[in-house]
Amino acid sequence: MHNHILSIILFTPLVGALLLIFVPKEKKDAIRWIANIFALAGLLVSIPLVPWFWAQRFESGFMFMEGTPNNWIPSIGAGYVLGIDGISFLLIMLTTLLGWISILSSWTAIENRVKEYYIWFLVLQTGMLGVFMALDFFLFFVFWEAMLVPMYLLIGIWGGPRKLYAAIKFFLYTLLGSVLMLLSVLFLYFYNFHQTGQYTFSIQALYKTAPLIFHDPAYGSTFAILLFLAFFLAFAIKVPMFPFHTWLPDAHVEAPTAGSVILAGVLLKMGTYGFVRFALPFFPDVVMHPKVRGWMIFLSIVGIIYGALVSLMQKDMKKLVAYSSVSHLGFCTLGIFALNAAGLSGSVLQQINHGISTGALFLIVGILYERRHTREISEYGGISNIMPVYATITMIMFLSSMGLPLLNGFVGEFTILQGTFMENWKWAAWAVPGVILAAAYLLWLYQRVFFGTVTNPKNEKLHDLTPRELLTFAPLVIIAFWIGLYPKPFFQILEQPVNQIVYTVRGKDYPGVQAVNASIRPRDEAGNAAAVQTALNQAALNQAKGTK
Amino acid sequence: MFFLDHIWLIPLLPALGAAIMFFFGRKLQKATVSAVCVGAVAMAFVFACFAVWQYTGYAHDNPGKPFEKIAYTWMGTDTDHMNYVKRDGTLAPCHADAGFLLDPLSAIWLLFVTGVGTLIHIYSTGYMAHEGGYYRFFGYLNLFMFSMLTLILGNNYVLMFVGWEGVGLCSYLLIGFYFHRQSATTAANKAFIVNRIGDAGFLLGMFTIAWYFGSLRLTEITHMARSGHFAIGDPIITAATLLLFVGACGKSAQLPLYVWLPDAMEGPTPVSALIHAATMVTAGVYMVARSNALFVLAPGSMKTMAFIGAFTALFAASIALVQNDIKRVLAYSTVSQLGYMFLALGVGAFAAGAFHVFTHAFFKALLFLGAGSVIHAMSGEQDMRNMGDLHRRIPITHWTMFIATFAIAGIPPFAGFFSKDEILWQAWSSEGGAYRLLWLVGYGTALMTAFYMFRLMFLTFHGQARMSHEVEPHIHESPKSMTVPLIVLAICAVSAGWLGWPHSLGGSNRFEKFLEPVFAREAEVFQAEGKAAQLAAGRKEEEHTNPMEYFLMAFSIAAAVSGFGMAWKAYRDAGKGYEEPIAAATPQVYAVLLNKYYVDEAYDYAFTGRRKVKGVRLGVMGLGDASSWFDSHVIDGIVNGWGRTTRLFGTFSSWWDKWIIDGLLVNGPAILSRMLSYPLRLLQWGLVQWYALVMVIGLVGFVFYYAVR
């Protein structure tokens, strides 16, 4: 169990999807029950991971490893290798939780083609989990691309009026990025062969050779920057960073509620995860290149401000929330490219926070949409008179999203901004207006939808949250308060992997690295001076013991 | 030491009250709601009294040492590996505890916040008795108490910021309490967003401090700042303190961020008393006083603060001269008094600033609660033009409010006299008189204050009755739950100032002495740094016996009395359609003042974009419109254009494929060969009989050939 926990988590949803194939499509309630049971099972099987991981949170490197490199398709060097560190652990827990919540929230929202809907949703779940677990680039790429298809279908079949446009835009845009990334990886793959004489897609192997390209006279820094840009494009589209974000509002507006929740909650995190897992360790010198880093920060800041400004003027609630995602994800990428422990920890935590808060915001919009079939802000007003419980939960999640202290958003934003400020105060100063604008667009939205008197007669008979709907919000609200009140466990989980990345990127000259060196056991033995240093120290220590 | 060790219970008690209201409030009786919420705050008050009492014992054993209690690590990890490189190239952790700090400064705030808070809670049980959403109101009030107490007791800037934003949230919720009214919810949004602008400054100030000092813990920063390693006028400390002051401007309604406070009067009156007069708005003063060790090192920030404070005081007082809404007068009065406090802080008289906060809390809460009582009696009427001659009908409200008016006008021996006079004296005497202009501004403000306050009193309680006939029969004195808090506050408004009875009048100024450990170390810094520093801080204890001080004292009493006299002359007999003296003298000035210098309008044109300039939206909303246009036309235009180009290319390719590749190159030769093969095809036209005939003919021919041969 302990050794195969990742595979179990990964394939539980897929088993559910396979089972659903054999259920006749007329039995809608049976299908719903089975899908919900498997979604819940997917969450439940991931829960043992929490205590197990917690016990090892100060260990460095990947844990719960499964498979060996090249064991899947030995001839090309592809392997079924899974493993997680603190970053992927948190994202996996987020995925299993949001997966269950989204499937639960679809019970009444989806009425036609129920069977296919749930099958695709469960397949999507496996695809997303695979992305966060894979330690082999081939395997990663399979999941990365595989998860596009179900999402495409979810938008294209169960979406709104412009669903085809949105689905195709989403699919093509994302595909465009990943193709270039594939090219770049193929280069890394052959470069690795050139260096080690071995064909492998193992990420840990590529970690060792990819950073060398920058200094390799045969290719040089410009070439390494180009390789990085290919990765950047793939991830920047996924995040999405300004100016690659326009697929997002369309996809969100057209997607069914549950699709939006997953899209915002998890799919976008694949982009930021990609930066953290691949782009930074593969190209440390490129990332530290002042021009490259400057552009990354610039795009992040533009995303924060611009996303918020566009969000402010939206007339469609869902579009407003979608643009707010652009702004929030700007904070995440800002934290990543701050490239210190504070910024990176804050960024990963903010990714979780965004999943919680924005996931909830899409559920919130979905609840009104399901009742009234419109998302126009002007159609509403005075809703808190009719749906007080709903209004309260909305207020809490809005506050969480705008970063009010003691709720989750603040902890992430504060840490990111603090980390960024320490690198360059101007970056933080430019990003801070995003915090003000977030309050403006969310409170204004709240005022227009919830406050005032009910002016539209169609809104007079709306019913408040059902117990099922309340159940979908409960875990999100609880986690929002948990992270806000006691984020230490999260920071502890992130301490090792984040410092490892900072260490890889900034090298041994960075004082932050020196201080934490003692606690880090480097992920790989080759090429890392500090690892050698530690080994030497260890050897000296042993020798000293021996002589005694 | 039970109460000190469990000091975290003080904010937690009202938090529990709020939680109970959140989960069960809807089902509870009004009596239960009152019992829980008032009880929670009253318990917090009792707890606070005991804690302060124990603290005095603790301070006796550890002179000058603040008490700190850390509950748990809140932000960051215990290992401090979540770090960053600070300015000097060494490492600092990203760290903040859920820790609590009690020293004389927080003790004073703690006592008057819980004390006044309890009274206002009791008052609210009467004031809100007939309102809907009773549990919601008390839940918010308790949540506010929790936030305010967190702000006061936090031992680091981040936790202080938690309370800081928390009180902002509660203010938002309570201003928008009557959420059916568009004006109320707009005012609520305005309050939150303007406060957020200040908060952004606070955040950046915090980061600057963390970058420079590597810590956000108040005691550590104070210790480092006083260590003598930092020069006076250090540019980074100046930047940090200016940024903190931006935060204070937002929360404490100073120019140019004061605009939210007058609008905040949309909330129920007890809220105005508690949040927008007595407690929350003084948070900025508290934060600056807390950071006194930093501000002392930044004379530039001090000067800025003194000037902004003084001019806010004058500016707001001048608006208050002509307002007709009783709560609005009080709101501008609050802005003006807060200006005084910042003037005090700016000239280095931290204790005097804190003292004015303390006395102001009582008399301004009393004024607002009194105004609430008037509004209650008048069935919701707030316009003073429709009041008059109420003094016989609501005598308790009348007398208690008069006491508060004497206090705010600065008439001895009421509370306001001592604190205001201390500020004016400090402004006069600091920096060898460099701030005398500010003294003049403060003096002018004192004159205006006396005038507009007595104007308010005469218009409300004296003159002729101007209310409508429907309202008049219903006028009644408020219930005990409302009048008792008024009386208690009135007693405080008389006597609170005696705690700071100055040396010059034979007192001992216990208030300042109590605060000495918080501010005292400055003196040492000044001695070390020489005369310049001393001037910057402007603390000249030895001059307290200056005959000038007696002269100024008499002078400011004269101002109060003449303000009274002018108001008496103008409004004593105010009947229907009474004349405003300012309007009579200079109607243009009157119009400008009545419209509050048109600042709201200017902001709406320039910053928010809620009003259009010649049909063009400027400000943030203008930017938002421009960005939206850019997004859908340019960025998405490029994306869609790319798509369309690809499709066009695809269409062309498909045409090319069909007509050129397939048509010309593939099918072309085929057609050609077909044409060429047409003659041959004639032989093969698929008629079996024909084939048979040919076959027979062939066969016959064949046979014939061989036969013939």
Short mmCIF file of N, CA and C in Angstrom, two decimals, chain B residues 487-615:
data_model
loop_
_atom_site.label_atom_id
_atom_site.label_comp_id
_atom_site.label_asym_id
_atom_site.label_seq_id
_atom_site.Cartn_x
_atom_site.Cartn_y
_atom_site.Cartn_z
N ILE B 487 -24.63 58.54 30.64
CA ILE B 487 -24.24 59.15 31.92
C ILE B 487 -22.82 58.71 32.30
N VAL B 488 -22.55 57.39 32.11
CA VAL B 488 -21.20 56.89 32.45
C VAL B 488 -20.16 57.60 31.59
N LEU B 489 -20.45 57.73 30.31
CA LEU B 489 -19.50 58.40 29.43
C LEU B 489 -19.35 59.87 29.81
N ALA B 490 -20.43 60.48 30.26
CA ALA B 490 -20.36 61.89 30.66
C ALA B 490 -19.42 62.05 31.84
N ILE B 491 -19.51 61.11 32.77
CA ILE B 491 -18.60 61.17 33.92
C ILE B 491 -17.15 61.08 33.44
N CYS B 492 -16.92 60.17 32.49
CA CYS B 492 -15.56 60.03 31.95
C CYS B 492 -15.15 61.28 31.19
N ALA B 493 -16.11 61.88 30.47
CA ALA B 493 -15.76 63.05 29.68
C ALA B 493 -15.37 64.21 30.58
N VAL B 494 -15.87 64.20 31.79
CA VAL B 494 -15.43 65.22 32.72
C VAL B 494 -14.06 64.88 33.29
N SER B 495 -13.94 63.63 33.72
CA SER B 495 -12.82 63.31 34.60
C SER B 495 -11.62 62.67 33.90
N ALA B 496 -11.80 62.15 32.68
CA ALA B 496 -10.69 61.40 32.06
C ALA B 496 -9.45 62.28 31.92
N GLY B 497 -9.67 63.57 31.73
CA GLY B 497 -8.54 64.47 31.52
C GLY B 497 -7.70 64.65 32.77
N TRP B 498 -8.29 64.39 33.92
CA TRP B 498 -7.56 64.64 35.16
C TRP B 498 -6.35 63.72 35.29
N LEU B 499 -6.40 62.58 34.55
CA LEU B 499 -5.25 61.67 34.59
C LEU B 499 -4.00 62.36 34.05
N GLY B 500 -4.25 63.36 33.21
CA GLY B 500 -3.09 64.03 32.61
C GLY B 500 -2.96 65.46 33.08
N TRP B 501 -3.38 65.71 34.30
CA TRP B 501 -3.31 67.06 34.86
C TRP B 501 -1.86 67.53 34.79
N PRO B 502 -1.61 68.63 34.07
CA PRO B 502 -0.21 68.96 33.78
C PRO B 502 0.54 69.49 35.00
N HIS B 503 1.84 69.40 34.89
CA HIS B 503 2.71 69.88 35.97
C HIS B 503 2.47 71.36 36.21
N SER B 504 2.24 72.08 35.12
CA SER B 504 2.13 73.53 35.25
C SER B 504 0.94 73.94 36.09
N LEU B 505 -0.07 73.06 36.20
CA LEU B 505 -1.23 73.38 37.03
C LEU B 505 -1.19 72.60 38.32
N GLY B 506 0.01 72.19 38.69
CA GLY B 506 0.18 71.54 39.98
C GLY B 506 -0.17 70.07 39.98
N GLY B 507 -0.37 69.47 38.79
CA GLY B 507 -0.69 68.04 38.73
C GLY B 507 0.58 67.23 38.59
N SER B 508 0.40 65.97 38.29
CA SER B 508 1.58 65.11 38.15
C SER B 508 1.59 64.40 36.79
N ASN B 509 0.59 64.66 35.96
CA ASN B 509 0.50 64.04 34.64
C ASN B 509 0.79 62.54 34.70
N ARG B 510 -0.06 61.85 35.45
CA ARG B 510 0.13 60.40 35.62
C ARG B 510 0.08 59.67 34.29
N PHE B 511 -0.74 60.19 33.40
CA PHE B 511 -0.90 59.53 32.10
C PHE B 511 0.44 59.43 31.38
N GLU B 512 1.11 60.58 31.30
CA GLU B 512 2.38 60.60 30.59
C GLU B 512 3.42 59.74 31.31
N LYS B 513 3.36 59.77 32.64
CA LYS B 513 4.33 58.99 33.40
C LYS B 513 4.11 57.49 33.13
N PHE B 514 2.84 57.11 33.07
CA PHE B 514 2.53 55.71 32.80
C PHE B 514 3.09 55.27 31.45
N LEU B 515 3.03 56.18 30.49
CA LEU B 515 3.49 55.83 29.14
C LEU B 515 5.00 55.94 28.99
N GLU B 516 5.66 56.45 29.97
CA GLU B 516 7.09 56.72 29.84
C GLU B 516 7.91 55.54 29.30
N PRO B 517 7.67 54.33 29.80
CA PRO B 517 8.50 53.22 29.29
C PRO B 517 8.41 53.04 27.79
N VAL B 518 7.26 53.41 27.20
CA VAL B 518 7.10 53.21 25.76
C VAL B 518 7.89 54.27 24.99
N PHE B 519 7.84 55.48 25.50
CA PHE B 519 8.45 56.58 24.75
C PHE B 519 9.75 57.07 25.36
N ALA B 520 10.01 56.65 26.59
CA ALA B 520 11.10 57.29 27.33
C ALA B 520 12.44 57.14 26.66
N ARG B 521 12.68 55.98 26.09
CA ARG B 521 14.02 55.72 25.57
C ARG B 521 14.42 56.71 24.50
N GLU B 522 13.41 57.37 23.92
CA GLU B 522 13.76 58.41 22.95
C GLU B 522 14.74 59.38 23.56
N ALA B 523 14.45 59.78 24.78
CA ALA B 523 15.26 60.79 25.44
C ALA B 523 16.73 60.39 25.40
N GLU B 524 16.96 59.09 25.64
CA GLU B 524 18.35 58.62 25.61
C GLU B 524 18.92 58.74 24.22
N VAL B 525 18.09 58.38 23.23
CA VAL B 525 18.56 58.52 21.85
C VAL B 525 18.93 59.96 21.58
N PHE B 526 18.10 60.86 22.04
CA PHE B 526 18.37 62.28 21.75
C PHE B 526 19.66 62.72 22.40
N GLN B 527 19.81 62.28 23.64
CA GLN B 527 21.03 62.69 24.32
C GLN B 527 22.24 62.21 23.56
N ALA B 528 22.14 60.97 23.08
CA ALA B 528 23.26 60.42 22.33
C ALA B 528 23.47 61.16 21.02
N GLU B 529 22.39 61.55 20.42
CA GLU B 529 22.50 62.12 19.08
C GLU B 529 22.63 63.64 19.11
N GLY B 530 22.50 64.22 20.26
CA GLY B 530 22.72 65.65 20.35
C GLY B 530 21.47 66.48 20.19
N LYS B 531 21.69 67.74 20.05
CA LYS B 531 20.59 68.68 20.16
C LYS B 531 19.59 68.57 19.00
N ALA B 532 20.13 68.27 17.80
CA ALA B 532 19.26 68.21 16.64
C ALA B 532 18.10 67.24 16.88
N ALA B 533 18.46 66.11 17.44
CA ALA B 533 17.44 65.09 17.68
C ALA B 533 16.43 65.58 18.68
N GLN B 534 16.95 66.23 19.69
CA GLN B 534 16.06 66.72 20.71
C GLN B 534 15.06 67.70 20.11
N LEU B 535 15.58 68.52 19.21
CA LEU B 535 14.71 69.47 18.56
C LEU B 535 13.68 68.75 17.70
N ALA B 536 14.17 67.73 17.01
CA ALA B 536 13.27 66.99 16.13
C ALA B 536 12.12 66.42 16.93
N ALA B 537 12.39 65.94 18.08
CA ALA B 537 11.33 65.31 18.85
C ALA B 537 10.54 66.34 19.63
N GLY B 538 11.13 67.44 19.89
CA GLY B 538 10.39 68.53 20.49
C GLY B 538 9.90 68.27 21.90
N ARG B 539 10.60 67.49 22.63
CA ARG B 539 10.16 67.23 24.00
C ARG B 539 11.01 68.10 24.93
N LYS B 540 10.37 69.03 25.52
CA LYS B 540 11.14 69.95 26.35
C LYS B 540 10.46 70.03 27.70
N GLU B 541 10.72 69.02 28.47
CA GLU B 541 10.05 68.93 29.76
C GLU B 541 10.33 70.17 30.60
N GLU B 542 11.56 70.65 30.53
CA GLU B 542 11.94 71.71 31.45
C GLU B 542 11.16 73.00 31.18
N GLU B 543 10.64 73.10 29.96
CA GLU B 543 9.93 74.32 29.63
C GLU B 543 8.50 74.32 30.14
N HIS B 544 8.14 73.27 30.81
CA HIS B 544 6.75 73.16 31.24
C HIS B 544 6.34 74.27 32.19
N THR B 545 7.28 74.90 32.78
CA THR B 545 6.92 75.96 33.73
C THR B 545 7.01 77.34 33.08
N ASN B 546 7.20 77.32 31.78
CA ASN B 546 7.29 78.55 31.02
C ASN B 546 6.02 79.40 31.24
N PRO B 547 6.17 80.65 31.56
CA PRO B 547 4.97 81.49 31.71
C PRO B 547 4.15 81.53 30.44
N MET B 548 4.86 81.31 29.31
CA MET B 548 4.15 81.28 28.03
C MET B 548 3.03 80.24 28.06
N GLU B 549 3.28 79.15 28.75
CA GLU B 549 2.30 78.08 28.77
C GLU B 549 0.98 78.56 29.40
N TYR B 550 1.09 79.34 30.47
CA TYR B 550 -0.13 79.86 31.10
C TYR B 550 -0.84 80.81 30.15
N PHE B 551 -0.05 81.60 29.45
CA PHE B 551 -0.62 82.56 28.53
C PHE B 551 -1.39 81.84 27.43
N LEU B 552 -0.74 80.80 26.86
CA LEU B 552 -1.39 80.06 25.77
C LEU B 552 -2.65 79.37 26.26
N MET B 553 -2.56 78.88 27.49
CA MET B 553 -3.71 78.19 28.07
C MET B 553 -4.90 79.14 28.13
N ALA B 554 -4.65 80.32 28.64
CA ALA B 554 -5.72 81.32 28.73
C ALA B 554 -6.22 81.69 27.34
N PHE B 555 -5.29 81.76 26.43
CA PHE B 555 -5.62 82.11 25.06
C PHE B 555 -6.56 81.07 24.45
N SER B 556 -6.29 79.79 24.70
CA SER B 556 -7.14 78.77 24.08
C SER B 556 -8.48 78.67 24.80
N ILE B 557 -8.50 78.98 26.08
CA ILE B 557 -9.81 79.04 26.77
C ILE B 557 -10.64 80.17 26.17
N ALA B 558 -9.94 81.25 25.88
CA ALA B 558 -10.62 82.38 25.25
C ALA B 558 -11.22 81.97 23.92
N ALA B 559 -10.49 81.15 23.17
CA ALA B 559 -11.00 80.69 21.88
C ALA B 559 -12.28 79.89 22.08
N ALA B 560 -12.25 78.99 23.06
CA ALA B 560 -13.43 78.16 23.31
C ALA B 560 -14.62 79.04 23.67
N VAL B 561 -14.35 80.00 24.53
CA VAL B 561 -15.44 80.85 24.99
C VAL B 561 -15.97 81.71 23.85
N SER B 562 -15.07 82.22 23.01
CA SER B 562 -15.58 83.05 21.92
C SER B 562 -16.33 82.21 20.90
N GLY B 563 -15.90 80.96 20.70
CA GLY B 563 -16.67 80.07 19.83
C GLY B 563 -18.08 79.89 20.36
N PHE B 564 -18.15 79.70 21.67
CA PHE B 564 -19.45 79.57 22.32
C PHE B 564 -20.27 80.83 22.10
N GLY B 565 -19.61 81.98 22.30
CA GLY B 565 -20.32 83.25 22.17
C GLY B 565 -20.88 83.46 20.78
N MET B 566 -20.06 83.17 19.78
CA MET B 566 -20.51 83.37 18.40
C MET B 566 -21.69 82.48 18.08
N ALA B 567 -21.60 81.21 18.52
CA ALA B 567 -22.70 80.28 18.26
C ALA B 567 -23.95 80.74 19.00
N TRP B 568 -23.75 81.20 20.21
CA TRP B 568 -24.87 81.69 21.03
C TRP B 568 -25.58 82.81 20.31
N LYS B 569 -24.80 83.74 19.77
CA LYS B 569 -25.36 84.91 19.12
C LYS B 569 -26.17 84.49 17.88
N ALA B 570 -25.60 83.55 17.14
CA ALA B 570 -26.21 83.22 15.86
C ALA B 570 -27.38 82.26 15.97
N TYR B 571 -27.32 81.33 16.90
CA TYR B 571 -28.31 80.23 16.85
C TYR B 571 -29.20 80.12 18.07
N ARG B 572 -28.99 81.01 19.02
CA ARG B 572 -29.73 80.89 20.28
C ARG B 572 -31.23 80.84 20.03
N ASP B 573 -31.68 81.69 19.13
CA ASP B 573 -33.11 81.77 18.88
C ASP B 573 -33.50 81.23 17.51
N ALA B 574 -32.75 80.29 17.00
CA ALA B 574 -32.96 79.86 15.62
C ALA B 574 -34.39 79.38 15.40
N GLY B 575 -35.10 80.05 14.53
CA GLY B 575 -36.44 79.60 14.19
C GLY B 575 -36.43 78.99 12.80
N LYS B 576 -37.60 78.73 12.26
CA LYS B 576 -37.67 78.16 10.91
C LYS B 576 -37.01 79.12 9.94
N GLY B 577 -36.17 78.61 9.06
CA GLY B 577 -35.50 79.46 8.09
C GLY B 577 -34.49 80.41 8.72
N TYR B 578 -33.82 79.97 9.77
CA TYR B 578 -32.81 80.80 10.43
C TYR B 578 -31.67 81.08 9.45
N GLU B 579 -30.90 82.10 9.78
CA GLU B 579 -29.85 82.52 8.86
C GLU B 579 -28.50 82.01 9.31
N GLU B 580 -27.72 81.46 8.38
CA GLU B 580 -26.35 81.04 8.68
C GLU B 580 -25.45 82.26 8.57
N PRO B 581 -24.69 82.57 9.61
CA PRO B 581 -23.86 83.77 9.53
C PRO B 581 -22.83 83.72 8.40
N ILE B 582 -22.28 82.53 8.12
CA ILE B 582 -21.27 82.45 7.06
C ILE B 582 -21.92 82.68 5.69
N ALA B 583 -23.12 82.11 5.53
CA ALA B 583 -23.82 82.29 4.26
C ALA B 583 -24.14 83.76 4.05
N ALA B 584 -24.48 84.42 5.14
CA ALA B 584 -24.81 85.83 5.02
C ALA B 584 -23.59 86.66 4.66
N ALA B 585 -22.45 86.30 5.25
CA ALA B 585 -21.23 87.08 5.01
C ALA B 585 -20.66 86.81 3.63
N THR B 586 -20.38 85.54 3.34
CA THR B 586 -19.77 85.19 2.05
C THR B 586 -20.44 83.95 1.49
N PRO B 587 -21.47 84.15 0.68
CA PRO B 587 -22.20 82.98 0.15
C PRO B 587 -21.30 82.03 -0.64
N GLN B 588 -20.27 82.55 -1.33
CA GLN B 588 -19.41 81.66 -2.12
C GLN B 588 -18.66 80.70 -1.22
N VAL B 589 -18.08 81.26 -0.16
CA VAL B 589 -17.35 80.40 0.78
C VAL B 589 -18.30 79.38 1.37
N TYR B 590 -19.49 79.85 1.72
CA TYR B 590 -20.47 78.94 2.31
C TYR B 590 -20.76 77.77 1.37
N ALA B 591 -20.94 78.07 0.08
CA ALA B 591 -21.25 77.00 -0.89
C ALA B 591 -20.10 76.00 -0.97
N VAL B 592 -18.87 76.53 -0.99
CA VAL B 592 -17.72 75.63 -1.07
C VAL B 592 -17.67 74.72 0.15
N LEU B 593 -17.88 75.32 1.32
CA LEU B 593 -17.81 74.52 2.55
C LEU B 593 -18.95 73.51 2.61
N LEU B 594 -20.14 73.97 2.22
CA LEU B 594 -21.30 73.07 2.26
C LEU B 594 -21.07 71.87 1.35
N ASN B 595 -20.39 72.11 0.24
CA ASN B 595 -20.11 71.00 -0.68
C ASN B 595 -18.77 70.36 -0.42
N LYS B 596 -18.24 70.57 0.73
CA LYS B 596 -17.02 69.89 1.21
C LYS B 596 -15.86 70.08 0.25
N TYR B 597 -15.72 71.28 -0.23
CA TYR B 597 -14.63 71.65 -1.15
C TYR B 597 -14.68 70.84 -2.45
N TYR B 598 -15.77 70.19 -2.70
CA TYR B 598 -15.97 69.39 -3.93
C TYR B 598 -14.93 68.28 -4.10
N VAL B 599 -14.41 67.83 -2.98
CA VAL B 599 -13.35 66.81 -3.07
C VAL B 599 -13.90 65.49 -3.61
N ASP B 600 -15.07 65.09 -3.11
CA ASP B 600 -15.64 63.83 -3.59
C ASP B 600 -15.84 63.85 -5.10
N GLU B 601 -16.34 64.99 -5.58
CA GLU B 601 -16.58 65.10 -7.02
C GLU B 601 -15.26 65.00 -7.78
N ALA B 602 -14.25 65.72 -7.26
CA ALA B 602 -12.95 65.70 -7.94
C ALA B 602 -12.39 64.29 -7.99
N TYR B 603 -12.52 63.56 -6.88
CA TYR B 603 -12.01 62.19 -6.85
C TYR B 603 -12.77 61.32 -7.86
N ASP B 604 -14.07 61.56 -7.94
CA ASP B 604 -14.86 60.75 -8.86
C ASP B 604 -14.48 61.02 -10.31
N TYR B 605 -14.12 62.27 -10.59
CA TYR B 605 -13.67 62.55 -11.95
C TYR B 605 -12.28 61.96 -12.21
N ALA B 606 -11.39 62.22 -11.27
CA ALA B 606 -9.98 61.95 -11.56
C ALA B 606 -9.54 60.54 -11.22
N PHE B 607 -10.04 59.98 -10.13
CA PHE B 607 -9.47 58.72 -9.66
C PHE B 607 -10.36 57.52 -9.88
N THR B 608 -11.64 57.63 -9.51
CA THR B 608 -12.46 56.42 -9.64
C THR B 608 -13.03 56.32 -11.05
N GLY B 609 -13.32 57.46 -11.67
CA GLY B 609 -13.94 57.40 -12.98
C GLY B 609 -15.44 57.18 -12.90
N ARG B 610 -16.03 57.41 -11.72
CA ARG B 610 -17.47 57.24 -11.64
C ARG B 610 -18.21 58.37 -12.34
N ARG B 611 -17.52 59.51 -12.49
CA ARG B 611 -18.09 60.60 -13.27
C ARG B 611 -17.24 60.80 -14.50
N LYS B 612 -17.90 61.12 -15.60
CA LYS B 612 -17.17 61.28 -16.84
C LYS B 612 -16.81 62.74 -17.09
N VAL B 613 -15.63 62.94 -17.65
CA VAL B 613 -15.21 64.29 -18.04
C VAL B 613 -15.49 64.42 -19.53
N LYS B 614 -16.48 65.25 -19.86
CA LYS B 614 -16.87 65.43 -21.27
C LYS B 614 -17.09 64.08 -21.95
N GLY B 615 -17.78 63.20 -21.27
CA GLY B 615 -18.11 61.91 -21.88
C GLY B 615 -16.99 60.89 -21.86
#
